[in-house]
Short mmCIF file of C-alpha atoms in Angstrom, two decimals:
data_model
loop_
_atom_site.label_atom_id
_atom_site.label_comp_id
_atom_site.label_asym_id
_atom_site.label_seq_id
_atom_site.Cartn_x
_atom_site.Cartn_y
_atom_site.Cartn_z
CA UNK A 3 10.98 89.66 83.96
CA UNK A 4 12.50 89.01 80.57
CA UNK A 5 15.44 91.37 80.24
CA UNK A 6 15.62 93.35 77.01
CA UNK A 7 19.09 93.66 75.47
CA UNK A 8 20.90 93.23 72.19
CA UNK A 9 21.63 89.63 73.26
CA UNK A 10 17.97 88.80 73.97
CA UNK A 11 17.00 90.39 70.66
CA UNK A 12 19.55 88.27 68.81
CA UNK A 13 18.43 85.12 70.64
CA UNK A 14 14.78 85.79 69.82
CA UNK A 15 15.64 86.59 66.20
CA UNK A 16 17.23 83.17 65.82
CA UNK A 17 14.11 81.68 67.39
CA UNK A 18 11.77 83.46 64.96
CA UNK A 19 10.61 85.84 67.72
CA UNK A 20 8.40 83.15 69.23
CA UNK A 21 9.81 83.40 72.75
CA UNK A 22 8.73 86.88 73.81
CA UNK A 23 6.60 86.97 76.94
CA UNK A 24 3.86 89.47 77.77
CA UNK A 25 5.33 92.58 79.39
CA UNK A 26 3.06 92.23 82.42
CA UNK A 27 0.75 89.62 83.97
CA UNK A 28 -3.01 89.80 83.60
CA UNK A 29 -3.76 90.08 87.32
CA UNK A 30 -7.03 89.17 89.02
CA UNK A 31 -8.00 91.57 91.82
CA UNK A 32 -7.30 90.27 95.34
CA UNK A 33 -9.72 91.01 98.16
CA UNK A 34 -7.36 93.40 99.86
CA UNK A 35 -4.22 95.43 99.18
CA UNK A 36 -2.03 97.73 101.23
CA UNK A 37 -2.29 100.43 98.55
CA UNK A 38 -4.65 100.85 95.59
CA UNK A 39 -3.70 103.25 92.81
CA UNK A 40 -6.73 104.32 90.76
CA UNK A 41 -5.69 105.01 87.18
CA UNK A 42 -3.30 103.04 84.97
CA UNK A 43 -1.85 105.94 83.02
CA UNK A 44 1.80 106.93 83.14
CA UNK A 45 1.47 108.78 86.47
CA UNK A 46 -0.37 105.93 88.21
CA UNK A 47 2.02 103.26 86.95
CA UNK A 48 5.03 105.40 87.89
CA UNK A 49 3.53 105.80 91.36
CA UNK A 50 3.18 102.03 91.73
CA UNK A 51 6.71 101.44 90.43
CA UNK A 52 8.34 103.90 92.85
CA UNK A 53 6.19 102.59 95.72
CA UNK A 54 7.68 99.16 95.11
CA UNK A 55 11.23 100.14 94.21
CA UNK A 56 11.93 103.09 96.48
CA UNK A 57 9.62 102.35 99.41
CA UNK A 58 9.51 98.54 99.31
CA UNK A 59 5.69 98.45 99.24
CA UNK A 60 4.74 95.75 96.74
CA UNK A 61 1.23 94.86 97.96
CA UNK A 62 -0.15 97.34 95.44
CA UNK A 63 -2.88 97.21 92.79
CA UNK A 64 -3.17 99.62 89.87
CA UNK A 65 -6.76 99.58 88.66
CA UNK A 66 -7.58 100.95 85.25
CA UNK A 67 -11.05 101.29 83.73
CA UNK A 68 -9.81 100.78 80.17
CA UNK A 69 -6.43 99.54 79.03
CA UNK A 70 -2.91 100.63 79.93
CA UNK A 71 -1.93 103.79 78.09
CA UNK A 72 -5.41 104.27 76.59
CA UNK A 73 -6.12 107.58 78.31
CA UNK A 74 -4.24 110.84 78.16
CA UNK A 75 -0.88 109.05 78.33
CA UNK A 76 -1.49 108.07 74.71
CA UNK A 77 -3.12 111.34 73.67
CA UNK A 78 -0.54 114.03 74.40
CA UNK A 79 2.12 115.63 72.22
CA UNK A 80 4.95 114.02 74.25
CA UNK A 81 6.87 117.19 75.09
CA UNK A 82 9.18 117.08 78.12
CA UNK A 83 10.70 120.25 79.60
CA UNK A 84 11.26 121.89 83.00
CA UNK A 85 11.54 125.62 82.24
CA UNK A 86 8.85 126.75 84.69
CA UNK A 87 8.93 130.13 86.40
CA UNK A 88 8.16 129.48 90.06
CA UNK A 89 10.51 127.60 92.42
CA UNK A 90 7.82 125.09 93.39
CA UNK A 91 7.06 124.13 89.78
CA UNK A 92 10.73 124.20 88.75
CA UNK A 93 11.57 121.71 91.53
CA UNK A 94 8.78 119.34 90.48
CA UNK A 95 9.40 119.39 86.73
CA UNK A 96 13.20 119.38 87.07
CA UNK A 97 13.04 116.31 89.35
CA UNK A 98 11.00 114.75 86.60
CA UNK A 99 13.43 115.75 83.84
CA UNK A 100 16.33 114.28 85.82
CA UNK A 101 14.43 110.99 86.13
CA UNK A 102 13.68 111.09 82.38
CA UNK A 103 17.42 111.32 81.69
CA UNK A 104 18.02 107.86 83.16
CA UNK A 105 14.60 106.32 82.58
CA UNK A 106 15.34 103.91 79.72
CA UNK A 107 18.22 102.36 81.69
CA UNK A 108 16.29 102.34 84.97
CA UNK A 109 13.28 100.55 83.46
CA UNK A 110 15.22 98.44 80.91
CA UNK A 111 12.89 99.75 78.22
CA UNK A 112 13.62 102.21 75.45
CA UNK A 113 11.29 105.15 76.08
CA UNK A 114 13.00 106.99 73.19
CA UNK A 115 13.66 110.10 75.24
CA UNK A 116 15.25 112.52 72.79
CA UNK A 117 16.73 115.71 74.23
CA UNK A 118 16.29 117.80 71.11
CA UNK A 119 15.50 121.04 72.94
CA UNK A 120 12.36 123.15 73.18
CA UNK A 121 11.80 126.69 71.91
CA UNK A 122 9.08 128.87 73.46
CA UNK A 123 8.52 131.72 71.02
CA UNK A 124 8.00 135.36 71.95
CA UNK A 125 5.85 137.50 69.67
CA UNK A 126 5.62 140.80 71.57
CA UNK A 127 7.97 142.93 73.65
CA UNK A 128 6.12 141.77 76.77
CA UNK A 129 6.55 138.12 75.71
CA UNK A 130 10.30 138.76 75.47
CA UNK A 131 10.43 140.41 78.90
CA UNK A 132 8.58 137.44 80.39
CA UNK A 133 10.93 135.04 78.60
CA UNK A 134 13.99 136.84 80.00
CA UNK A 135 12.53 136.75 83.48
CA UNK A 136 11.68 133.05 83.20
CA UNK A 137 15.09 132.05 81.80
CA UNK A 138 16.80 133.97 84.63
CA UNK A 139 14.58 132.22 87.18
CA UNK A 140 15.37 128.86 85.57
CA UNK A 141 19.13 129.46 85.76
CA UNK A 142 18.90 130.45 89.43
CA UNK A 143 17.21 127.07 89.97
CA UNK A 144 19.98 125.25 88.10
CA UNK A 145 17.83 124.62 85.00
CA UNK A 146 19.42 125.18 81.60
CA UNK A 147 18.05 127.95 79.45
CA UNK A 148 18.98 130.65 76.99
CA UNK A 149 17.25 133.64 75.44
CA UNK A 150 17.48 133.64 71.65
CA UNK A 151 16.77 136.52 69.27
CA UNK A 152 15.04 136.15 65.89
CA UNK A 153 18.27 135.04 64.17
CA UNK A 154 18.89 132.50 66.90
CA UNK A 155 15.47 130.96 66.27
CA UNK A 156 16.06 131.02 62.52
CA UNK A 157 19.34 129.12 62.94
CA UNK A 158 17.49 126.28 64.71
CA UNK A 159 14.37 126.32 62.51
CA UNK A 160 15.37 127.77 59.11
CA UNK A 161 11.89 127.57 57.58
CA UNK A 162 10.03 129.48 60.30
CA UNK A 163 8.40 132.69 59.11
CA UNK A 164 10.32 135.54 60.72
CA UNK A 165 9.07 138.27 58.42
CA UNK A 166 8.48 141.48 60.41
CA UNK A 167 5.01 141.92 58.91
CA UNK A 168 3.79 138.52 60.10
CA UNK A 169 0.61 138.68 62.15
CA UNK A 170 2.65 137.44 65.15
CA UNK A 171 6.28 138.30 64.37
CA UNK A 172 8.91 136.05 65.96
CA UNK A 173 10.98 138.36 68.17
CA UNK A 174 12.87 135.59 69.89
CA UNK A 175 12.43 132.57 72.14
CA UNK A 176 13.51 130.79 75.25
CA UNK A 177 15.59 127.70 74.52
CA UNK A 178 15.98 124.72 76.85
CA UNK A 179 18.48 122.30 75.27
CA UNK A 180 17.84 119.45 77.75
CA UNK A 181 14.13 119.39 76.96
CA UNK A 182 12.72 117.13 74.26
CA UNK A 183 10.19 114.43 73.48
CA UNK A 184 9.66 110.78 74.42
CA UNK A 185 7.60 107.86 73.16
CA UNK A 186 4.42 108.14 75.23
CA UNK A 187 3.07 104.58 74.93
CA UNK A 188 6.49 103.16 75.75
CA UNK A 189 6.53 105.13 79.01
CA UNK A 190 3.28 103.53 80.16
CA UNK A 191 4.33 100.06 79.03
CA UNK A 192 7.77 100.41 80.61
CA UNK A 193 6.41 101.44 84.00
CA UNK A 194 3.73 98.73 83.86
CA UNK A 195 6.33 96.07 83.09
CA UNK A 196 8.77 97.25 85.74
CA UNK A 197 6.06 97.58 88.42
CA UNK A 198 4.66 94.16 87.55
CA UNK A 199 8.12 92.62 87.87
CA UNK A 200 8.31 93.96 91.43
CA UNK A 201 4.98 92.32 92.34
CA UNK A 202 2.44 95.06 91.63
CA UNK A 203 -0.92 93.80 90.28
CA UNK A 204 -2.04 95.67 87.17
CA UNK A 205 -5.79 95.22 86.73
CA UNK A 206 -7.25 96.47 83.47
CA UNK A 207 -10.94 96.81 82.54
CA UNK A 208 -11.80 97.57 86.15
CA UNK A 209 -13.77 100.78 86.67
CA UNK A 210 -14.15 102.43 90.06
CA UNK A 211 -17.85 102.97 90.85
CA UNK A 212 -17.60 104.06 94.48
CA UNK A 213 -15.21 104.90 97.28
CA UNK A 214 -15.89 103.01 100.53
CA UNK A 215 -15.47 105.06 103.69
CA UNK A 216 -15.93 104.36 107.36
CA UNK A 217 -16.12 107.33 109.76
CA UNK A 218 -14.12 109.63 107.51
CA UNK A 219 -11.51 107.04 106.54
CA UNK A 220 -11.18 105.22 103.25
CA UNK A 221 -11.55 101.43 103.46
CA UNK A 222 -11.57 100.43 99.81
CA UNK A 223 -13.06 100.96 96.38
CA UNK A 224 -16.12 99.50 94.70
CA UNK A 225 -15.33 98.50 91.15
CA UNK A 226 -16.95 96.86 88.17
CA UNK A 227 -15.07 93.72 89.30
CA UNK A 228 -16.21 93.85 92.92
CA UNK A 229 -15.14 95.45 96.18
CA UNK A 230 -11.38 95.80 96.75
CA UNK A 231 -10.24 96.84 100.22
CA UNK A 232 -7.12 98.87 100.98
CA UNK A 233 -5.41 100.84 103.74
CA UNK A 234 -4.58 103.67 101.42
CA UNK A 235 -5.99 104.73 98.08
CA UNK A 236 -4.32 107.09 95.62
CA UNK A 237 -6.34 108.52 92.75
CA UNK A 238 -4.17 109.40 89.77
CA UNK A 239 -6.71 110.24 87.12
CA UNK A 240 -7.19 112.78 84.40
CA UNK A 241 -10.46 113.94 82.98
CA UNK A 242 -12.47 112.34 85.76
CA UNK A 243 -10.96 113.74 88.96
CA UNK A 244 -14.18 115.60 89.70
CA UNK A 245 -16.25 112.45 89.23
CA UNK A 246 -14.04 110.56 91.73
CA UNK A 247 -14.09 113.44 94.21
CA UNK A 248 -17.87 113.41 93.99
CA UNK A 249 -17.85 109.69 94.92
CA UNK A 250 -15.76 110.54 97.98
CA UNK A 251 -18.02 113.43 98.97
CA UNK A 252 -15.94 116.55 98.31
CA UNK A 253 -15.43 119.08 95.53
CA UNK A 254 -12.28 120.08 93.66
CA UNK A 255 -11.27 123.41 92.12
CA UNK A 256 -11.03 121.73 88.73
CA UNK A 257 -12.82 122.07 85.44
CA UNK A 258 -12.49 119.53 82.64
CA UNK A 259 -11.84 120.75 79.12
CA UNK A 260 -11.12 119.00 75.82
CA UNK A 261 -7.56 119.46 74.53
CA UNK A 262 -6.85 118.42 70.97
CA UNK A 263 -3.90 117.40 68.87
CA UNK A 264 -3.30 116.08 65.40
CA UNK A 265 -0.69 114.26 63.38
CA UNK A 266 0.27 114.88 59.77
CA UNK A 267 1.31 112.52 57.02
CA UNK A 268 4.96 111.45 57.39
CA UNK A 269 7.62 113.81 56.00
CA UNK A 270 11.35 113.52 55.50
CA UNK A 271 13.29 114.95 58.47
CA UNK A 272 12.65 118.69 58.58
CA UNK A 273 12.28 119.73 62.23
CA UNK A 274 14.82 118.48 64.77
CA UNK A 275 13.55 120.38 67.80
CA UNK A 276 10.23 121.31 69.44
CA UNK A 277 8.67 124.73 68.82
CA UNK A 278 5.94 126.07 71.09
CA UNK A 279 4.09 129.34 70.91
CA UNK A 280 1.89 130.32 73.77
CA UNK A 281 0.50 133.46 72.15
CA UNK A 282 -0.91 131.62 69.16
CA UNK A 283 -1.38 128.30 70.95
CA UNK A 284 0.30 125.93 68.58
CA UNK A 285 3.20 123.61 69.20
CA UNK A 286 4.88 121.23 66.84
CA UNK A 287 7.56 118.57 66.73
CA UNK A 288 8.43 115.76 64.33
CA UNK A 289 8.11 112.17 65.46
CA UNK A 290 10.60 109.43 64.61
CA UNK A 291 8.13 108.20 61.98
CA UNK A 292 8.33 111.60 60.30
CA UNK A 293 4.85 112.79 61.21
CA UNK A 294 4.43 116.29 62.53
CA UNK A 295 2.79 116.19 65.97
CA UNK A 296 0.77 119.35 66.43
CA UNK A 297 -0.95 120.48 69.61
CA UNK A 298 -3.37 123.27 70.47
CA UNK A 299 -4.89 125.07 73.41
CA UNK A 300 -7.92 123.83 75.31
CA UNK A 301 -11.48 124.45 74.19
CA UNK A 302 -13.04 127.38 76.02
CA UNK A 303 -16.01 125.46 77.35
CA UNK A 304 -15.92 122.50 79.72
CA UNK A 305 -16.55 119.04 78.34
CA UNK A 306 -15.94 115.33 78.62
CA UNK A 307 -16.49 114.64 74.92
CA UNK A 308 -12.97 113.37 74.03
CA UNK A 309 -12.91 115.45 70.86
CA UNK A 310 -11.81 118.99 70.12
CA UNK A 311 -13.99 121.76 68.75
CA UNK A 312 -13.68 122.86 65.13
CA UNK A 313 -13.37 126.45 66.28
CA UNK A 314 -10.11 125.70 68.10
CA UNK A 315 -8.89 123.49 65.27
CA UNK A 316 -9.36 126.31 62.78
CA UNK A 317 -7.52 128.79 65.01
CA UNK A 318 -4.46 126.69 65.66
CA UNK A 319 -4.12 125.52 62.08
CA UNK A 320 -4.26 129.15 60.96
CA UNK A 321 -1.46 129.90 63.42
CA UNK A 322 0.53 126.91 62.17
CA UNK A 323 0.34 128.10 58.55
CA UNK A 324 1.23 131.65 59.52
CA UNK A 325 4.36 130.50 61.38
CA UNK A 326 5.32 127.77 58.89
CA UNK A 327 4.00 128.59 55.39
CA UNK A 328 5.90 125.51 54.14
CA UNK A 329 3.33 123.26 55.90
CA UNK A 330 0.36 124.75 54.05
CA UNK A 331 -0.16 121.73 51.76
CA UNK A 332 0.39 119.14 54.44
CA UNK A 333 -2.38 116.59 54.88
CA UNK A 334 -3.42 115.52 58.35
CA UNK A 335 -3.80 111.86 59.24
CA UNK A 336 -5.33 111.74 62.70
CA UNK A 337 -7.05 114.19 65.01
CA UNK A 338 -8.18 113.50 68.55
CA UNK A 339 -9.02 115.06 71.88
CA UNK A 340 -8.30 114.23 75.49
CA UNK A 341 -9.95 115.58 78.60
CA UNK A 342 -7.75 117.65 80.89
CA UNK A 343 -8.63 118.76 84.42
CA UNK A 344 -7.46 122.33 84.83
CA UNK A 345 -6.97 124.18 88.12
CA UNK A 346 -7.35 127.96 88.50
CA UNK A 347 -3.57 128.31 88.92
CA UNK A 348 -2.70 125.74 86.21
CA UNK A 349 -0.79 123.63 88.74
CA UNK A 350 -1.59 120.07 89.87
CA UNK A 351 -3.08 118.96 93.19
CA UNK A 352 -0.91 116.30 94.83
CA UNK A 353 -1.58 115.28 98.42
CA UNK A 354 -4.14 114.63 101.12
CA UNK A 355 -7.91 115.00 100.71
CA UNK A 356 -10.68 115.54 103.31
CA UNK A 357 -10.95 111.70 103.52
CA UNK A 358 -8.25 110.01 105.66
CA UNK A 359 -6.15 107.54 103.70
CA UNK A 360 -7.39 108.88 100.35
CA UNK A 361 -4.83 110.85 98.36
CA UNK A 362 -5.25 112.66 95.06
CA UNK A 363 -2.72 113.35 92.31
CA UNK A 364 -4.87 115.19 89.78
CA UNK A 365 -5.37 118.44 87.92
CA UNK A 366 -2.29 118.30 85.72
CA UNK A 367 -4.17 120.32 83.14
CA UNK A 368 -2.50 120.46 79.76
CA UNK A 369 1.01 119.53 80.88
CA UNK A 370 1.05 116.21 82.68
CA UNK A 371 3.09 114.01 80.36
CA UNK A 372 6.44 115.68 81.05
CA UNK A 373 5.89 115.21 84.78
CA UNK A 374 5.19 111.47 84.63
CA UNK A 375 8.32 110.22 86.47
CA UNK A 376 8.48 113.05 88.99
CA UNK A 377 4.77 112.89 89.71
CA UNK A 378 5.03 109.17 90.42
CA UNK A 379 8.13 109.73 92.55
CA UNK A 380 6.56 112.31 94.89
CA UNK A 381 3.16 110.61 95.02
CA UNK A 382 4.76 107.27 95.93
CA UNK A 383 6.43 109.08 98.84
CA UNK A 384 3.08 110.61 99.83
CA UNK A 385 1.28 107.25 99.72
CA UNK A 386 4.08 105.41 101.54
CA UNK A 387 4.51 107.90 104.38
CA UNK A 388 1.11 109.61 104.50
CA UNK A 389 2.98 112.92 104.18
CA UNK A 390 3.80 114.99 101.11
CA UNK A 391 7.39 115.00 99.85
CA UNK A 392 9.08 118.44 100.12
CA UNK A 393 8.60 118.79 96.36
CA UNK A 394 4.82 118.29 96.34
CA UNK A 395 4.04 120.05 99.65
CA UNK A 396 3.22 123.35 97.85
CA UNK A 397 0.75 121.51 95.60
CA UNK A 398 -1.74 120.62 98.35
CA UNK A 399 -5.50 121.02 98.08
CA UNK A 400 -5.27 123.38 101.10
CA UNK A 401 -3.49 125.97 98.96
CA UNK A 402 -6.91 127.04 97.74
CA UNK A 403 -7.86 127.82 101.36
CA UNK A 404 -4.62 129.58 102.29
CA UNK A 405 -4.33 131.44 98.99
CA UNK A 406 -0.75 130.22 98.36
CA UNK A 407 -1.43 129.37 94.72
CA UNK A 408 1.35 128.26 92.38
CA UNK A 409 0.23 130.57 89.61
CA UNK A 410 2.12 129.24 86.60
CA UNK A 411 -0.51 130.21 84.06
CA UNK A 412 -0.57 133.92 84.55
CA UNK A 413 2.98 134.49 85.67
CA UNK A 414 4.99 132.39 83.27
CA UNK A 415 2.79 132.67 80.19
CA UNK A 416 4.12 129.31 79.09
CA UNK A 417 1.95 126.74 77.48
CA UNK A 418 1.73 123.59 79.50
CA UNK B 26 -29.25 109.83 54.66
CA UNK B 27 -27.78 107.58 57.26
CA UNK B 28 -30.19 106.32 59.87
CA UNK B 29 -27.45 105.77 62.43
CA UNK B 30 -27.88 108.42 65.13
CA UNK B 31 -24.83 110.54 65.66
CA UNK B 32 -23.79 110.24 69.30
CA UNK B 33 -22.39 113.75 69.16
CA UNK B 34 -21.98 116.57 66.71
CA UNK B 35 -18.68 117.10 64.94
CA UNK B 36 -19.37 120.51 63.43
CA UNK B 37 -19.43 123.85 65.20
CA UNK B 38 -22.01 124.45 67.93
CA UNK B 39 -25.08 126.48 67.08
CA UNK B 40 -26.07 128.48 70.12
CA UNK B 41 -29.50 130.00 70.48
CA UNK B 42 -29.10 133.54 71.85
CA UNK B 43 -32.36 134.45 73.64
CA UNK B 44 -32.33 137.82 71.84
CA UNK B 45 -30.71 137.15 68.46
CA UNK B 46 -31.66 133.54 67.76
CA UNK B 47 -29.38 130.73 66.51
CA UNK B 48 -25.80 131.83 65.80
CA UNK B 49 -22.40 130.20 65.32
CA UNK B 50 -20.29 129.29 68.31
CA UNK B 51 -17.57 131.76 67.22
CA UNK B 52 -19.82 134.70 68.15
CA UNK B 53 -19.98 133.64 71.80
CA UNK B 54 -17.66 133.53 74.76
CA UNK B 55 -17.99 131.07 77.61
CA UNK B 56 -18.70 132.23 81.14
CA UNK B 57 -18.44 129.04 83.19
CA UNK B 58 -20.76 127.50 85.76
CA UNK B 59 -23.94 129.48 86.50
CA UNK B 60 -25.65 130.31 89.79
CA UNK B 61 -22.51 130.73 91.90
CA UNK B 62 -23.81 133.29 94.37
CA UNK B 63 -21.41 135.65 96.08
CA UNK B 64 -21.68 135.09 99.86
CA UNK B 65 -23.85 137.74 101.49
CA UNK B 66 -21.44 138.35 104.40
CA UNK B 67 -17.86 137.63 103.20
CA UNK B 68 -16.33 139.01 106.44
CA UNK B 69 -17.83 136.20 108.47
CA UNK B 70 -16.72 133.38 106.16
CA UNK B 71 -14.06 130.81 107.01
CA UNK B 72 -11.15 130.43 104.58
CA UNK B 73 -12.59 127.10 103.48
CA UNK B 74 -16.02 128.57 102.75
CA UNK B 75 -14.43 131.44 100.80
CA UNK B 76 -12.31 128.96 98.81
CA UNK B 77 -15.46 127.00 98.10
CA UNK B 78 -17.08 130.09 96.61
CA UNK B 79 -13.98 131.23 94.70
CA UNK B 80 -12.49 128.01 93.36
CA UNK B 81 -14.55 124.87 93.85
CA UNK B 82 -16.67 123.78 90.90
CA UNK B 83 -19.31 121.13 90.29
CA UNK B 84 -17.77 120.13 86.93
CA UNK B 85 -20.46 117.51 86.19
CA UNK B 86 -20.32 114.85 83.51
CA UNK B 87 -23.80 115.41 82.09
CA UNK B 88 -26.18 118.37 82.11
CA UNK B 89 -24.51 121.61 83.17
CA UNK B 90 -26.11 124.98 83.84
CA UNK B 91 -23.72 127.65 82.58
CA UNK B 92 -23.28 131.26 81.43
CA UNK B 93 -22.58 132.48 77.92
CA UNK B 94 -22.03 135.92 76.45
CA UNK B 95 -23.00 136.86 72.90
CA UNK B 96 -19.68 138.72 72.64
CA UNK B 97 -19.75 139.40 68.89
CA UNK B 98 -23.49 140.07 68.74
CA UNK B 99 -25.79 141.77 71.20
CA UNK B 100 -23.13 141.41 73.96
CA UNK B 101 -25.70 140.25 76.46
CA UNK B 102 -25.24 137.46 78.99
CA UNK B 103 -27.57 134.50 79.20
CA UNK B 104 -27.74 131.04 80.72
CA UNK B 105 -27.74 127.69 78.99
CA UNK B 106 -28.20 124.09 79.93
CA UNK B 107 -25.61 122.10 77.99
CA UNK B 108 -24.64 118.44 78.12
CA UNK B 109 -20.89 118.12 78.76
CA UNK B 110 -20.52 114.84 76.85
CA UNK B 111 -22.77 115.31 73.80
CA UNK B 112 -22.51 119.17 73.91
CA UNK B 113 -26.23 119.37 73.14
CA UNK B 114 -27.73 122.64 74.34
CA UNK B 115 -31.22 121.90 75.66
CA UNK B 116 -32.38 125.40 76.44
CA UNK B 117 -31.10 128.97 76.80
CA UNK B 118 -32.76 131.79 78.72
CA UNK B 119 -32.04 135.39 79.77
CA UNK B 120 -29.94 135.93 82.88
CA UNK B 121 -32.67 137.57 84.95
CA UNK B 122 -35.34 134.93 84.30
CA UNK B 123 -36.00 131.57 85.92
CA UNK B 124 -35.02 128.49 83.93
CA UNK B 125 -37.94 127.63 81.59
#
């Protein structure tokens, strides 16, 4: 692997930048692998990387139906935080945040992780009670957090509308200083490059069409590029988890919904943190290019259409203008949707399935990007040992049988 | 007029309420997958069978039979067959009737 550094940059500059090599090989599928990871998004590539680096398993293929980073990894609003209410979620997202903090060095790739903090606004007295409860829970779990009042929010975001007669007055917020944003494409490319350097085959344009089983055990996957056999298969997909489960003969407690986001024309620096509001379902940050990155809630109905509904668009833009009147004349450049698989408890499913040797890491709903490193870390452990890591044990598919749900949606009232 | 067929609609959905006729999407609320029957004898069910009823969903990519409520209209429930990729609604019918 070509190492990236100031020296290599200088050397290539003198050479007219003609010596850069592709970040990963274009691999042809072999007949058989020890482990196949279905899905070449951030989570799947992170899984492959930690399988190779932490567990020494390098006979791994990542198969991706499109191109690397072309799915939800490149469609999210890039927010990273770990201020979740329940212990199980806090452990998972905090593990992830700790990996984020060293990720650029670990992967020798600048993922532009910027710890600029995240505000979650409260608009009602009950919002503020929930925020206090959540911040207290976070601190007990060793996660940084503060409760801010209206003036505290105003100090961080001077142009936010804090007028008491606003439709949704800003009464305060939770504040996690270690949270922030990262460059989403870079995360996928960095993991792909690092996994490839350790011997993992990354196979793009290879769609899974069937899951081969023999007496209840997985033996391989049928793909658009032929049959590939494997001892273990891990599905790390978003938007199509139900379709894959159907191929393997079981059902999941997931429904797929479109989630949309949009990006404005570039502005001079105005917003140096991330502001989220669960009550009005709008969140906004400013990218390094100066564009505002604005996200919404999911569409109410299920869908695989990769575009958001105008009804939702209208609602979240109205909320944006109400909170930030200064943005009212802003023009929008791009608008897109991604498909998110949401579980009844808004928590992911990471672990065994009814098919032996087939493992699923799915159902991240609206909040998967922040979990990319941690998700890969625990799923690599699960694939390597056949057992869940302590951190992902509560996120099993069996929780829907036992009733031990990790109910982040209702309890925390935090947007994912 | 363009002759290129639009693969999907980009404007708001128009939903045909069986009682009130075609109305804007904003008048309706979504009720999820249709025809999920409550088990007749819940006491005798295994945990897995109960979970299947409560949580598991078909979530198809294609035609989907689902429930809608005309929340800001006649407030009645009805069923619809909608395509989950194109969002085309093929037919709607009252809750108590068979699918036409």
